[in-house]
């Protein structure tokens, strides 16, 4: 028996990386999943490998797109019990409003549009995919960091607002994970290895290791947890070894 048997889930940014693996884990744990992203070819491939999965093309860079996606997901599944707001983009100079739209406004819109139908059934789990950057800040990514800090704050606010309706809201904050967002950065000579020396576990993480935490947040094993941002970074953000500087 799976952790989320019989439940329905919407995962944004599900065409690759953390979103794809979150959808796969939730499906393996018994959920019927809607996968949403801009890349229809990848979505349809993944959906075809998951029983009962549905692919929905969605461009969350447009105002109102989150609410529209929510309505389409409810129509496809008959309701949404689990929402994983994973879609996000990195720092883009001159496109600060676009970064905030995708990383913060879209999750806000999508969650607000789904809360009512979750509350009617007396349960629901929202998982925002944040980032360690939201807590530490990144000099090279001020808007990205700010958008994730806003998402952490939204997690606490929504948890307070919706807890009495049976809806839990939590966040997962990955550290250094091998995803498409880091594809170019990892090609920079010495960067990946240099950062790795500051990770307590001595390696970068992989999307599956975030997806397993998402499944925990979605299921009843975490039923008394809400308003929390769980950092999953291999010990990168809270560890220091002077040997790493030699």
mmCIF file of N, CA, C and O in Angstrom, residues 78-113:
data_model
loop_
_atom_site.group_PDB
_atom_site.id
_atom_site.type_symbol
_atom_site.label_atom_id
_atom_site.label_comp_id
_atom_site.label_asym_id
_atom_site.label_seq_id
_atom_site.Cartn_x
_atom_site.Cartn_y
_atom_site.Cartn_z
ATOM 1 N N UNK A 78 -10.889 15.428 -11.222
ATOM 2 C CA UNK A 78 -12.055 15.479 -10.352
ATOM 3 C C UNK A 78 -11.755 16.107 -9.008
ATOM 4 O O UNK A 78 -12.598 16.130 -8.114
ATOM 5 N N UNK A 79 -10.543 16.640 -8.845
ATOM 6 C CA UNK A 79 -10.102 17.253 -7.595
ATOM 7 C C UNK A 79 -8.617 17.031 -7.417
ATOM 8 O O UNK A 79 -8.044 16.102 -7.997
ATOM 9 N N UNK A 80 -7.987 17.888 -6.627
ATOM 10 C CA UNK A 80 -6.551 17.773 -6.359
ATOM 11 C C UNK A 80 -6.327 17.724 -4.858
ATOM 12 O O UNK A 80 -6.734 18.630 -4.129
ATOM 13 N N UNK A 81 -5.684 16.660 -4.390
ATOM 14 C CA UNK A 81 -5.367 16.500 -2.966
ATOM 15 C C UNK A 81 -3.970 16.994 -2.612
ATOM 16 O O UNK A 81 -3.723 17.424 -1.489
ATOM 17 N N UNK A 82 -3.048 16.892 -3.575
ATOM 18 C CA UNK A 82 -1.642 17.222 -3.348
ATOM 19 C C UNK A 82 -1.188 18.179 -4.440
ATOM 20 O O UNK A 82 -1.398 17.926 -5.630
ATOM 21 N N UNK A 83 -0.578 19.273 -4.039
ATOM 22 C CA UNK A 83 -0.025 20.226 -4.998
ATOM 23 C C UNK A 83 1.464 20.381 -4.742
ATOM 24 O O UNK A 83 1.870 20.689 -3.623
ATOM 25 N N UNK A 84 2.271 20.164 -5.782
ATOM 26 C CA UNK A 84 3.716 20.375 -5.696
ATOM 27 C C UNK A 84 4.073 21.531 -6.624
ATOM 28 O O UNK A 84 4.061 21.391 -7.844
ATOM 29 N N UNK A 85 4.342 22.687 -6.039
ATOM 30 C CA UNK A 85 4.728 23.871 -6.810
ATOM 31 C C UNK A 85 6.232 23.831 -7.036
ATOM 32 O O UNK A 85 7.015 24.382 -6.259
ATOM 33 N N UNK A 86 6.623 23.173 -8.103
ATOM 34 C CA UNK A 86 8.042 22.971 -8.392
ATOM 35 C C UNK A 86 8.574 23.878 -9.495
ATOM 36 O O UNK A 86 9.762 24.175 -9.512
ATOM 37 N N UNK A 87 7.738 24.313 -10.419
ATOM 38 C CA UNK A 87 8.211 25.112 -11.554
ATOM 39 C C UNK A 87 8.976 26.331 -11.062
ATOM 40 O O UNK A 87 8.535 27.033 -10.148
ATOM 41 N N UNK A 88 10.121 26.574 -11.660
ATOM 42 C CA UNK A 88 10.917 27.724 -11.247
ATOM 43 C C UNK A 88 12.026 27.989 -12.243
ATOM 44 O O UNK A 88 12.396 27.121 -13.036
ATOM 45 N N UNK A 89 12.550 29.208 -12.196
ATOM 46 C CA UNK A 89 13.668 29.582 -13.054
ATOM 47 C C UNK A 89 14.735 30.270 -12.208
ATOM 48 O O UNK A 89 14.460 30.768 -11.116
ATOM 49 N N UNK A 90 15.955 30.305 -12.727
ATOM 50 C CA UNK A 90 17.061 30.943 -12.034
ATOM 51 C C UNK A 90 17.131 32.430 -12.323
ATOM 52 O O UNK A 90 16.234 33.006 -12.958
ATOM 53 N N UNK A 91 18.192 33.052 -11.847
ATOM 54 C CA UNK A 91 18.386 34.498 -12.026
ATOM 55 C C UNK A 91 18.457 34.851 -13.499
ATOM 56 O O UNK A 91 19.125 34.180 -14.293
ATOM 57 N N UNK A 92 17.746 35.936 -13.881
ATOM 58 C CA UNK A 92 17.781 36.416 -15.260
ATOM 59 C C UNK A 92 17.857 37.930 -15.230
ATOM 60 O O UNK A 92 16.879 38.603 -14.895
ATOM 61 N N UNK A 93 19.008 38.448 -15.560
ATOM 62 C CA UNK A 93 19.227 39.891 -15.516
ATOM 63 C C UNK A 93 18.235 40.616 -16.414
ATOM 64 O O UNK A 93 18.024 40.227 -17.571
ATOM 65 N N UNK A 94 17.618 41.634 -15.875
ATOM 66 C CA UNK A 94 16.652 42.412 -16.642
ATOM 67 C C UNK A 94 15.280 41.793 -16.709
ATOM 68 O O UNK A 94 14.368 42.378 -17.301
ATOM 69 N N UNK A 95 15.104 40.620 -16.115
ATOM 70 C CA UNK A 95 13.807 39.940 -16.136
ATOM 71 C C UNK A 95 13.333 39.628 -14.711
ATOM 72 O O UNK A 95 12.772 38.571 -14.442
ATOM 73 N N UNK A 96 13.575 40.564 -13.817
ATOM 74 C CA UNK A 96 13.249 40.341 -12.412
ATOM 75 C C UNK A 96 11.775 40.037 -12.199
ATOM 76 O O UNK A 96 11.406 39.159 -11.404
ATOM 77 N N UNK A 97 10.893 40.748 -12.911
ATOM 78 C CA UNK A 97 9.454 40.518 -12.755
ATOM 79 C C UNK A 97 9.079 39.111 -13.209
ATOM 80 O O UNK A 97 8.215 38.463 -12.607
ATOM 81 N N UNK A 98 9.738 38.629 -14.248
ATOM 82 C CA UNK A 98 9.459 37.287 -14.742
ATOM 83 C C UNK A 98 9.892 36.212 -13.767
ATOM 84 O O UNK A 98 9.213 35.188 -13.606
ATOM 85 N N UNK A 99 11.032 36.444 -13.095
ATOM 86 C CA UNK A 99 11.492 35.492 -12.084
ATOM 87 C C UNK A 99 10.499 35.423 -10.933
ATOM 88 O O UNK A 99 10.129 34.340 -10.469
ATOM 89 N N UNK A 100 10.040 36.576 -10.473
ATOM 90 C CA UNK A 100 9.065 36.593 -9.385
ATOM 91 C C UNK A 100 7.734 35.987 -9.813
ATOM 92 O O UNK A 100 7.072 35.313 -9.021
ATOM 93 N N UNK A 101 7.343 36.200 -11.058
ATOM 94 C CA UNK A 101 6.085 35.632 -11.549
ATOM 95 C C UNK A 101 6.091 34.111 -11.474
ATOM 96 O O UNK A 101 5.154 33.493 -10.961
ATOM 97 N N UNK A 102 7.141 33.497 -11.975
ATOM 98 C CA UNK A 102 7.190 32.033 -12.016
ATOM 99 C C UNK A 102 7.490 31.441 -10.647
ATOM 100 O O UNK A 102 6.867 30.453 -10.226
ATOM 101 N N UNK A 103 8.422 32.052 -9.926
ATOM 102 C CA UNK A 103 8.881 31.454 -8.664
ATOM 103 C C UNK A 103 7.982 31.744 -7.475
ATOM 104 O O UNK A 103 7.984 30.983 -6.503
ATOM 105 N N UNK A 104 7.230 32.845 -7.535
ATOM 106 C CA UNK A 104 6.395 33.207 -6.386
ATOM 107 C C UNK A 104 4.916 33.417 -6.743
ATOM 108 O O UNK A 104 4.037 32.809 -6.131
ATOM 109 N N UNK A 105 4.614 34.253 -7.727
ATOM 110 C CA UNK A 105 3.224 34.568 -8.042
ATOM 111 C C UNK A 105 2.461 33.329 -8.512
ATOM 112 O O UNK A 105 1.327 33.080 -8.061
ATOM 113 N N UNK A 106 3.062 32.542 -9.404
ATOM 114 C CA UNK A 106 2.369 31.352 -9.910
ATOM 115 C C UNK A 106 2.034 30.347 -8.799
ATOM 116 O O UNK A 106 0.905 29.850 -8.738
ATOM 117 N N UNK A 107 2.974 30.021 -7.889
ATOM 118 C CA UNK A 107 2.603 29.146 -6.774
ATOM 119 C C UNK A 107 1.489 29.731 -5.906
ATOM 120 O O UNK A 107 0.603 29.001 -5.439
ATOM 121 N N UNK A 108 1.528 31.039 -5.690
ATOM 122 C CA UNK A 108 0.471 31.698 -4.919
ATOM 123 C C UNK A 108 -0.872 31.529 -5.603
ATOM 124 O O UNK A 108 -1.877 31.152 -4.968
ATOM 125 N N UNK A 109 -0.922 31.806 -6.895
ATOM 126 C CA UNK A 109 -2.170 31.685 -7.656
ATOM 127 C C UNK A 109 -2.695 30.244 -7.658
ATOM 128 O O UNK A 109 -3.896 30.002 -7.435
ATOM 129 N N UNK A 110 -1.802 29.309 -7.933
ATOM 130 C CA UNK A 110 -2.223 27.905 -8.043
ATOM 131 C C UNK A 110 -2.747 27.395 -6.709
ATOM 132 O O UNK A 110 -3.785 26.725 -6.644
ATOM 133 N N UNK A 111 -2.047 27.713 -5.637
ATOM 134 C CA UNK A 111 -2.479 27.271 -4.314
ATOM 135 C C UNK A 111 -3.819 27.883 -3.948
ATOM 136 O O UNK A 111 -4.746 27.168 -3.510
ATOM 137 N N UNK A 112 -3.958 29.187 -4.120
ATOM 138 C CA UNK A 112 -5.216 29.847 -3.774
ATOM 139 C C UNK A 112 -6.390 29.273 -4.551
ATOM 140 O O UNK A 112 -7.508 29.176 -4.025
ATOM 141 N N UNK A 113 -6.141 28.875 -5.797
ATOM 142 C CA UNK A 113 -7.218 28.330 -6.626
ATOM 143 C C UNK A 113 -7.624 26.921 -6.219
ATOM 144 O O UNK A 113 -8.738 26.478 -6.533
#
